[in-house]
Tab-separated table of C-alpha atoms in Angstrom:
chain	number	residue	atom	x	y	z
A	321	UNK	CA	6.524	26.614	-6.201
A	322	UNK	CA	6.379	22.584	-7.445
A	323	UNK	CA	9.471	20.864	-5.559
A	324	UNK	CA	9.806	17.282	-6.498
A	325	UNK	CA	9.352	14.783	-3.489
A	326	UNK	CA	11.134	11.604	-2.881
A	327	UNK	CA	10.394	8.821	-5.493
A	328	UNK	CA	9.612	5.593	-5.317
A	329	UNK	CA	9.517	2.514	-7.304
A	330	UNK	CA	5.884	1.125	-7.788
A	331	UNK	CA	6.158	-2.621	-9.538
A	332	UNK	CA	2.878	-4.927	-10.317
A	333	UNK	CA	2.549	-8.700	-10.632
A	334	UNK	CA	-1.033	-9.029	-11.940
A	335	UNK	CA	-1.748	-13.117	-10.961
A	336	UNK	CA	-2.643	-15.100	-8.160
A	337	UNK	CA	-3.855	-18.289	-7.204
A	338	UNK	CA	-7.381	-17.650	-6.382
A	339	UNK	CA	-9.368	-14.099	-6.716
A	340	UNK	CA	-10.659	-13.286	-3.242
A	341	UNK	CA	-14.196	-12.401	-2.730
A	342	UNK	CA	-13.528	-8.906	-0.765
A	343	UNK	CA	-10.264	-8.385	-3.179
A	344	UNK	CA	-10.718	-5.125	-6.161
A	345	UNK	CA	-7.408	-5.334	-6.924
A	346	UNK	CA	-5.690	-5.769	-10.494
A	347	UNK	CA	-5.062	-9.422	-10.024
A	348	UNK	CA	-5.710	-12.218	-12.236
A	349	UNK	CA	-6.112	-16.140	-11.200
A	350	UNK	CA	-4.056	-18.533	-12.747
A	351	UNK	CA	-7.155	-20.381	-14.039
A	352	UNK	CA	-5.247	-23.115	-15.807
A	353	UNK	CA	-2.515	-23.875	-13.069
A	354	UNK	CA	0.201	-23.897	-15.457
A	355	UNK	CA	3.376	-22.198	-15.896
A	356	UNK	CA	3.163	-17.959	-16.335
A	357	UNK	CA	4.689	-15.574	-18.571
A	358	UNK	CA	7.745	-14.377	-16.128
A	359	UNK	CA	10.254	-14.526	-18.469
A	360	UNK	CA	8.103	-11.780	-20.957
A	361	UNK	CA	6.887	-9.995	-18.325
A	362	UNK	CA	10.160	-8.994	-16.974
A	363	UNK	CA	11.128	-7.966	-20.550
A	364	UNK	CA	8.007	-5.991	-20.653
A	365	UNK	CA	8.444	-4.490	-17.160
A	366	UNK	CA	11.640	-2.981	-17.891
A	367	UNK	CA	10.198	-2.297	-21.535
A	368	UNK	CA	7.883	-0.012	-19.252
A	369	UNK	CA	10.460	1.471	-17.399
A	370	UNK	CA	12.504	2.658	-20.214
A	371	UNK	CA	9.500	3.977	-21.498
A	372	UNK	CA	8.647	6.605	-18.337
A	373	UNK	CA	12.219	6.678	-17.749
A	374	UNK	CA	12.611	10.497	-19.065
A	375	UNK	CA	9.752	11.256	-16.953
A	376	UNK	CA	12.254	10.896	-13.840
A	377	UNK	CA	15.997	11.675	-15.339
A	378	UNK	CA	18.966	12.128	-12.493
A	379	UNK	CA	16.378	11.234	-10.037
A	380	UNK	CA	17.220	8.568	-6.835
A	381	UNK	CA	14.492	5.669	-5.943
A	382	UNK	CA	14.131	5.593	-2.289
A	383	UNK	CA	11.810	2.182	-1.976
A	384	UNK	CA	10.472	-0.508	-4.443
A	385	UNK	CA	7.330	-1.939	-3.772
A	386	UNK	CA	6.339	-5.350	-5.358
A	387	UNK	CA	2.536	-5.440	-5.179
A	388	UNK	CA	-0.140	-7.490	-6.900
A	389	UNK	CA	-1.970	-9.795	-7.186
A	390	UNK	CA	0.801	-12.347	-5.723
A	391	UNK	CA	4.412	-10.884	-6.090
A	392	UNK	CA	5.608	-14.088	-4.255
A	393	UNK	CA	4.080	-16.434	-7.510
A	394	UNK	CA	7.154	-14.801	-9.091
A	395	UNK	CA	10.230	-17.241	-9.151
A	396	UNK	CA	13.377	-15.119	-6.606
A	397	UNK	CA	15.551	-15.647	-10.148
A	398	UNK	CA	13.006	-12.886	-12.367
A	399	UNK	CA	13.124	-10.673	-9.105
A	400	UNK	CA	16.298	-10.232	-8.854
A	401	UNK	CA	16.682	-9.776	-13.148
A	402	UNK	CA	14.050	-6.727	-12.767
A	403	UNK	CA	15.693	-5.145	-9.648
A	404	UNK	CA	19.523	-5.335	-11.696
A	405	UNK	CA	17.794	-3.660	-14.940
A	406	UNK	CA	15.957	-1.107	-12.934
A	407	UNK	CA	19.053	-0.640	-10.952
A	408	UNK	CA	21.361	-0.230	-13.674
A	409	UNK	CA	18.537	2.683	-15.237
A	410	UNK	CA	18.076	3.919	-11.987
A	411	UNK	CA	19.948	5.554	-9.160
A	412	UNK	CA	18.722	3.167	-5.890
A	413	UNK	CA	19.622	5.071	-2.720
A	414	UNK	CA	21.588	2.933	-0.361
A	415	UNK	CA	19.671	0.934	1.784
A	416	UNK	CA	17.112	1.534	-0.317
A	417	UNK	CA	13.635	-0.116	0.636
A	418	UNK	CA	12.319	-3.193	-1.441
A	419	UNK	CA	9.826	-5.189	-0.894
A	420	UNK	CA	7.643	-8.134	-1.505
A	421	UNK	CA	3.825	-8.614	-0.982
A	422	UNK	CA	3.842	-12.904	0.399
A	423	UNK	CA	0.584	-14.909	0.454
A	424	UNK	CA	1.719	-17.880	2.791
A	425	UNK	CA	0.043	-20.081	0.738
A	426	UNK	CA	2.503	-19.620	-2.003
A	427	UNK	CA	5.958	-19.495	0.552
A	428	UNK	CA	8.412	-22.632	-0.305
A	429	UNK	CA	11.102	-23.602	1.711
A	430	UNK	CA	14.724	-22.066	1.027
A	431	UNK	CA	12.769	-19.355	-1.245
A	432	UNK	CA	12.949	-16.592	1.008
A	433	UNK	CA	16.953	-16.968	1.316
A	434	UNK	CA	16.978	-16.322	-2.537
A	435	UNK	CA	14.350	-13.622	-2.300
A	436	UNK	CA	16.968	-12.213	-0.197
A	437	UNK	CA	20.053	-12.698	-2.458
A	438	UNK	CA	18.144	-10.820	-4.743
A	439	UNK	CA	17.405	-7.735	-3.045
A	440	UNK	CA	14.305	-8.027	-0.966
A	441	UNK	CA	14.579	-6.373	2.390
A	442	UNK	CA	11.732	-6.773	3.588
A	443	UNK	CA	8.623	-8.573	3.480
A	444	UNK	CA	4.661	-7.425	3.650
A	445	UNK	CA	2.351	-10.786	4.572
A	446	UNK	CA	-0.958	-11.302	3.362
A	447	UNK	CA	-1.955	-12.910	6.818
A	448	UNK	CA	-5.730	-11.612	6.991
A	449	UNK	CA	-6.193	-13.669	10.164
A	450	UNK	CA	-4.997	-16.333	12.068
A	451	UNK	CA	-8.498	-18.528	12.355
A	452	UNK	CA	-8.715	-21.063	10.444
A	453	UNK	CA	-13.163	-20.457	10.027
A	454	UNK	CA	-12.105	-16.432	8.950
A	455	UNK	CA	-9.443	-17.537	6.809
A	456	UNK	CA	-11.876	-19.849	4.620
A	457	UNK	CA	-15.184	-17.039	5.073
A	458	UNK	CA	-12.440	-15.057	2.785
A	459	UNK	CA	-11.857	-17.347	0.488
A	460	UNK	CA	-7.579	-17.235	1.420
A	461	UNK	CA	-5.317	-20.640	0.219
A	462	UNK	CA	-3.198	-20.952	3.333
A	463	UNK	CA	-4.247	-21.193	7.307
A	464	UNK	CA	-2.888	-20.440	10.579
A	465	UNK	CA	-0.140	-22.787	10.537
A	466	UNK	CA	0.759	-22.414	7.278
A	467	UNK	CA	1.013	-18.171	7.947
A	468	UNK	CA	3.344	-18.923	10.732
A	469	UNK	CA	5.315	-21.147	9.125
A	470	UNK	CA	5.669	-18.647	6.517
A	471	UNK	CA	6.891	-15.975	8.862
A	472	UNK	CA	9.429	-18.405	10.590
A	473	UNK	CA	10.679	-19.209	7.046
A	474	UNK	CA	11.483	-15.899	6.285
A	475	UNK	CA	12.843	-15.064	9.981
A	476	UNK	CA	15.283	-17.729	9.385
A	477	UNK	CA	16.378	-16.600	5.882
A	478	UNK	CA	17.818	-13.297	7.501
A	479	UNK	CA	14.720	-11.437	7.121
A	480	UNK	CA	13.323	-9.525	10.120
A	481	UNK	CA	11.793	-6.438	8.401
A	482	UNK	CA	8.061	-8.408	8.150
A	483	UNK	CA	4.706	-6.561	7.992
A	484	UNK	CA	1.589	-8.774	8.470
A	485	UNK	CA	-1.585	-7.811	7.295
A	486	UNK	CA	-4.066	-8.936	9.752
A	487	UNK	CA	-7.874	-7.556	8.816
A	488	UNK	CA	-11.007	-6.814	11.808
A	489	UNK	CA	-14.470	-6.664	11.749
A	490	UNK	CA	-14.831	-9.980	9.587
A	491	UNK	CA	-17.684	-12.149	8.849
A	492	UNK	CA	-18.690	-13.626	12.311
A	493	UNK	CA	-15.874	-12.435	14.089
A	494	UNK	CA	-16.335	-11.478	17.896
A	495	UNK	CA	-14.266	-8.866	19.535
A	496	UNK	CA	-12.198	-12.000	21.432
A	497	UNK	CA	-11.456	-13.514	17.928
A	498	UNK	CA	-10.164	-10.262	17.123
A	499	UNK	CA	-7.801	-10.263	19.877
A	500	UNK	CA	-6.309	-13.299	19.260
A	501	UNK	CA	-5.752	-12.729	16.250
A	502	UNK	CA	-3.255	-9.740	17.423
A	503	UNK	CA	-1.870	-12.180	20.322
A	504	UNK	CA	-0.930	-14.868	17.448
A	505	UNK	CA	0.801	-11.722	15.817
A	506	UNK	CA	2.509	-10.507	18.565
A	507	UNK	CA	4.167	-13.956	18.939
A	508	UNK	CA	5.821	-13.596	15.765
A	509	UNK	CA	7.368	-10.606	16.647
A	510	UNK	CA	7.047	-8.831	13.626
A	511	UNK	CA	8.052	-5.005	12.644
A	512	UNK	CA	5.027	-3.798	11.388
A	513	UNK	CA	1.842	-4.095	11.719
A	514	UNK	CA	-0.984	-3.228	9.157
A	515	UNK	CA	-4.205	-3.420	10.887
A	516	UNK	CA	-7.530	-2.559	8.988
A	517	UNK	CA	-11.442	-3.384	8.707
A	518	UNK	CA	-12.638	-5.533	6.072
A	519	UNK	CA	-14.854	-2.975	3.375
A	520	UNK	CA	-17.304	-4.483	0.793
A	521	UNK	CA	-15.258	-3.047	-2.364
A	522	UNK	CA	-17.747	-2.023	-5.537
A	523	UNK	CA	-16.862	-4.875	-7.882
A	524	UNK	CA	-16.130	-7.390	-5.898
A	525	UNK	CA	-17.818	-11.076	-5.149
A	526	UNK	CA	-18.422	-9.879	-1.442
A	527	UNK	CA	-20.442	-6.516	-2.828
A	528	UNK	CA	-22.687	-8.530	-4.834
A	529	UNK	CA	-23.353	-11.238	-2.105
A	530	UNK	CA	-22.595	-9.810	1.474
A	531	UNK	CA	-21.293	-12.526	3.583
A	532	UNK	CA	-23.099	-13.132	7.097
A	533	UNK	CA	-22.245	-12.616	10.504
A	534	UNK	CA	-20.130	-8.902	9.401
A	535	UNK	CA	-19.823	-6.931	12.174
A	536	UNK	CA	-22.221	-3.453	13.056
A	537	UNK	CA	-20.374	0.032	12.552
A	538	UNK	CA	-20.556	0.283	16.549
A	539	UNK	CA	-18.943	-3.505	17.261
A	540	UNK	CA	-16.399	-2.447	14.468
A	541	UNK	CA	-15.640	0.594	16.241
A	542	UNK	CA	-15.821	-1.147	19.648
A	543	UNK	CA	-12.590	-3.483	17.718
A	544	UNK	CA	-10.945	-0.985	16.523
A	545	UNK	CA	-10.195	0.897	19.607
A	546	UNK	CA	-9.602	-2.239	21.493
A	547	UNK	CA	-6.988	-3.389	18.907
A	548	UNK	CA	-5.051	0.014	18.683
A	549	UNK	CA	-4.731	-0.037	22.816
A	550	UNK	CA	-3.548	-3.674	22.220
A	551	UNK	CA	-0.940	-2.817	19.735
A	552	UNK	CA	0.159	0.313	21.728
A	553	UNK	CA	0.846	-1.778	25.168
A	554	UNK	CA	3.198	-4.390	22.929
A	555	UNK	CA	5.367	-1.602	21.416
A	556	UNK	CA	3.755	-0.699	18.222
A	557	UNK	CA	3.244	2.842	17.429
A	558	UNK	CA	0.451	4.367	15.348
A	559	UNK	CA	1.592	6.232	12.374
A	560	UNK	CA	-1.152	6.074	10.283
A	561	UNK	CA	-4.667	5.290	10.001
A	562	UNK	CA	-4.289	1.329	9.727
A	563	UNK	CA	0.257	0.738	10.222
A	564	UNK	CA	1.620	0.378	13.193
A	565	UNK	CA	5.517	0.124	13.828
A	566	UNK	CA	8.099	-0.770	16.179
A	567	UNK	CA	10.259	2.683	16.439
A	568	UNK	CA	12.006	2.724	13.033
A	569	UNK	CA	10.161	0.498	11.621
A	570	UNK	CA	7.625	2.539	9.460
A	571	UNK	CA	7.018	2.016	6.027
A	572	UNK	CA	9.572	3.916	3.843
A	573	UNK	CA	7.773	3.171	0.648
A	574	UNK	CA	3.726	3.399	1.857
A	575	UNK	CA	5.168	7.142	3.967
A	576	UNK	CA	5.852	8.321	0.715
A	577	UNK	CA	2.472	7.918	-0.692
A	578	UNK	CA	0.721	9.185	2.338
A	579	UNK	CA	2.947	12.338	2.297
A	580	UNK	CA	2.350	13.024	-1.464
A	581	UNK	CA	5.518	12.280	-2.806
A	582	UNK	CA	6.147	10.747	-6.103
A	583	UNK	CA	5.918	7.008	-7.280
A	584	UNK	CA	6.586	5.340	-10.781
A	585	UNK	CA	4.173	2.950	-11.103
A	586	UNK	CA	5.430	0.105	-13.779
A	587	UNK	CA	3.566	-3.092	-14.598
A	588	UNK	CA	-0.376	-4.001	-15.811
A	589	UNK	CA	-2.471	-1.424	-14.423
A	590	UNK	CA	0.155	0.102	-12.248
A	591	UNK	CA	-0.618	3.559	-11.763
A	592	UNK	CA	1.994	6.455	-10.648
A	593	UNK	CA	2.363	9.952	-9.644
A	594	UNK	CA	5.329	12.116	-10.402
A	595	UNK	CA	6.224	16.082	-10.227
A	596	UNK	CA	7.067	17.587	-13.409
A	597	UNK	CA	9.478	20.539	-11.971
A	598	UNK	CA	10.015	22.140	-15.861
A	599	UNK	CA	6.403	22.228	-16.722
A	600	UNK	CA	5.426	22.639	-12.798
A	601	UNK	CA	2.541	20.039	-13.213
A	602	UNK	CA	1.924	16.324	-10.894
A	603	UNK	CA	1.190	13.774	-13.792
A	604	UNK	CA	-1.289	10.695	-13.200
A	605	UNK	CA	-0.126	7.891	-15.675
A	606	UNK	CA	-2.240	4.301	-15.429
A	607	UNK	CA	-1.200	1.320	-17.054
A	608	UNK	CA	-3.351	-1.144	-18.956
A	609	UNK	CA	-4.805	-3.347	-16.614
A	610	UNK	CA	-5.243	-6.675	-18.573
A	611	UNK	CA	-1.860	-8.411	-18.540
A	612	UNK	CA	-1.993	-9.772	-22.047
A	613	UNK	CA	-2.504	-6.248	-23.143
A	614	UNK	CA	0.504	-5.001	-20.939
A	615	UNK	CA	2.466	-7.787	-22.295
A	616	UNK	CA	1.912	-7.100	-26.159
A	617	UNK	CA	2.017	-3.550	-25.792
A	618	UNK	CA	4.687	-1.981	-23.308
A	619	UNK	CA	7.047	0.220	-23.822
A	620	UNK	CA	5.052	1.981	-26.087
A	621	UNK	CA	2.060	4.611	-26.019
A	622	UNK	CA	-0.668	2.016	-26.553
A	623	UNK	CA	0.790	0.138	-22.975
A	624	UNK	CA	-1.066	3.171	-21.113
A	625	UNK	CA	-4.455	3.125	-20.000
A	626	UNK	CA	-4.422	6.850	-19.842
A	627	UNK	CA	-1.999	10.156	-18.355
A	628	UNK	CA	-3.974	13.395	-16.465
A	629	UNK	CA	-2.310	16.344	-15.088
A	630	UNK	CA	-3.781	17.337	-12.168
A	631	UNK	CA	-4.819	20.879	-11.934
A	632	UNK	CA	-3.815	23.036	-9.108
A	633	UNK	CA	-7.659	23.212	-7.477
A	634	UNK	CA	-7.526	19.384	-7.353
A	635	UNK	CA	-4.411	19.357	-5.493
A	636	UNK	CA	-5.682	20.319	-2.003
A	637	UNK	CA	-7.979	17.376	-2.331
A	638	UNK	CA	-5.725	14.463	-3.316
A	639	UNK	CA	-2.751	15.833	-0.962
A	640	UNK	CA	-5.251	16.044	2.449
A	641	UNK	CA	-6.548	12.655	1.288
A	642	UNK	CA	-3.137	11.061	1.587
A	643	UNK	CA	-1.630	13.126	4.334
A	644	UNK	CA	-4.109	12.955	7.104
A	645	UNK	CA	-3.850	9.459	7.078
A	646	UNK	CA	-0.809	9.951	9.239
A	647	UNK	CA	-0.821	10.760	12.997
A	648	UNK	CA	1.697	12.826	12.165
A	649	UNK	CA	-0.196	15.089	9.476
A	650	UNK	CA	2.158	17.816	7.333
A	651	UNK	CA	3.863	20.708	7.879
A	652	UNK	CA	3.221	24.181	5.758
A	653	UNK	CA	6.527	23.375	3.969
A	654	UNK	CA	4.961	19.800	2.749
A	655	UNK	CA	1.878	21.212	1.475
A	656	UNK	CA	3.313	24.239	-0.468
A	657	UNK	CA	5.920	22.308	-1.938
A	658	UNK	CA	4.232	19.099	-3.080
A	659	UNK	CA	1.189	21.176	-4.354
A	660	UNK	CA	2.540	24.275	-5.389
A	661	UNK	CA	0.200	26.013	-4.053
A	662	UNK	CA	0.443	28.999	-1.094
A	663	UNK	CA	-1.195	27.349	2.581
A	664	UNK	CA	-4.441	30.576	2.254
A	665	UNK	CA	-5.433	28.551	-1.190
A	666	UNK	CA	-7.174	26.525	1.499
A	667	UNK	CA	-7.813	28.651	4.595
A	668	UNK	CA	-11.564	27.968	4.500
A	669	UNK	CA	-11.660	24.625	4.495
A	670	UNK	CA	-9.151	24.584	7.534
A	671	UNK	CA	-11.020	27.026	9.665
A	672	UNK	CA	-13.973	24.936	9.041
A	673	UNK	CA	-12.066	21.457	10.100
A	674	UNK	CA	-10.170	24.035	12.976
A	675	UNK	CA	-13.986	24.601	13.809
A	676	UNK	CA	-15.039	21.267	14.164
A	677	UNK	CA	-12.487	20.008	15.995
A	678	UNK	CA	-10.782	17.479	13.570
A	679	UNK	CA	-7.430	19.567	13.041
A	680	UNK	CA	-5.214	21.239	14.852
A	681	UNK	CA	-2.331	23.096	14.336
A	682	UNK	CA	1.064	24.074	16.295
A	683	UNK	CA	3.645	25.896	14.979
A	684	UNK	CA	4.312	24.830	11.007
A	685	UNK	CA	2.607	21.690	11.826
A	686	UNK	CA	-1.080	20.601	10.919
A	687	UNK	CA	-2.330	17.358	12.639
A	688	UNK	CA	-5.746	15.234	12.836
A	689	UNK	CA	-7.454	15.111	16.070
A	690	UNK	CA	-8.275	11.588	17.341
A	691	UNK	CA	-11.611	12.832	16.450
A	692	UNK	CA	-10.934	13.979	13.203
A	693	UNK	CA	-9.297	10.780	12.741
A	694	UNK	CA	-12.302	8.510	13.207
A	695	UNK	CA	-13.789	11.049	10.803
A	696	UNK	CA	-11.019	10.909	8.277
A	697	UNK	CA	-13.738	10.960	4.791
A	698	UNK	CA	-15.332	14.194	6.457
A	699	UNK	CA	-12.394	16.152	6.956
A	700	UNK	CA	-10.858	15.369	3.667
A	701	UNK	CA	-14.183	16.007	2.123
A	702	UNK	CA	-13.703	19.461	3.256
A	703	UNK	CA	-11.319	19.441	0.313
A	704	UNK	CA	-12.712	19.112	-2.379
A	705	UNK	CA	-13.024	21.447	-5.210
A	706	UNK	CA	-16.593	22.312	-5.688
């Protein structure tokens, strides 16, 4: 039987200063450099939330995540207005984690105090690298000095729950350069580090025109293993494929995704996933991607990009696609509650994974092995419904 899991709220801010050549997210350059319609966009976000509210009556929100785009382009007063409106419509859990993705190139002195006053209690900085050459090749709008200054400004403002995003296997990056990136990150003492490999996603500039000097598979794997050891030695425990945290500082919002939890997706191009207990159904819903279309139709059916009820035979794949990214894996009870299926429904692929040495079961908990974490895509593919 499907049991509604914890609920999160994802809020998409679609604008950025400049589209990065590796980015495949729904982000739109502010090409004119003029004022963005934040007042109207907050109105649209609240209308969008009102439209989705009947799907989550009575449920508590455990985390809020402002993603993008570049959410830190939105001034604090608009973040505050949205949060006030959202908390008037939904019950926020005590100590609700509220994250704002932040581009160091948009940080301004004094603004972090205002974001904190607005209710933001966690920042995720898109650093990517502390090497100025790498940053230029990635098309970032900040340099390493601006990155360090932005993090210190946030800390001075009393925000200590900080994530730093770093990438490795960058164009013309060596193992020593990847190590120096982590050393500079450690010096800033963040609570959390996201460390992930550059990938050439379809429909990006890098996919159409790959940059030179990208490390090959063997060198990329060497970087990953070496950096994992450095992160562990510095006190950052790996709890997901690319996520490392100090004790007690794992990201509540992302953990909910990976545990196949529920989330409302609000804003242009936002995706949501909801468990409908009365219908015993899992619903995926997404909104129109273009900001102008979303602004024109928010709060109505016309703002929907689509709705889909996930058939029961596809739920094991969706569940594993998330849960097998976690070092902790999942419990039998979690699988059955989140998918509405008995574990027996996936006995054959589970046995294949045990035999290959990709998964291990201890009591009621099933975890990916070290080998399984290296071949996550292969493990997950076992659970595809043919």
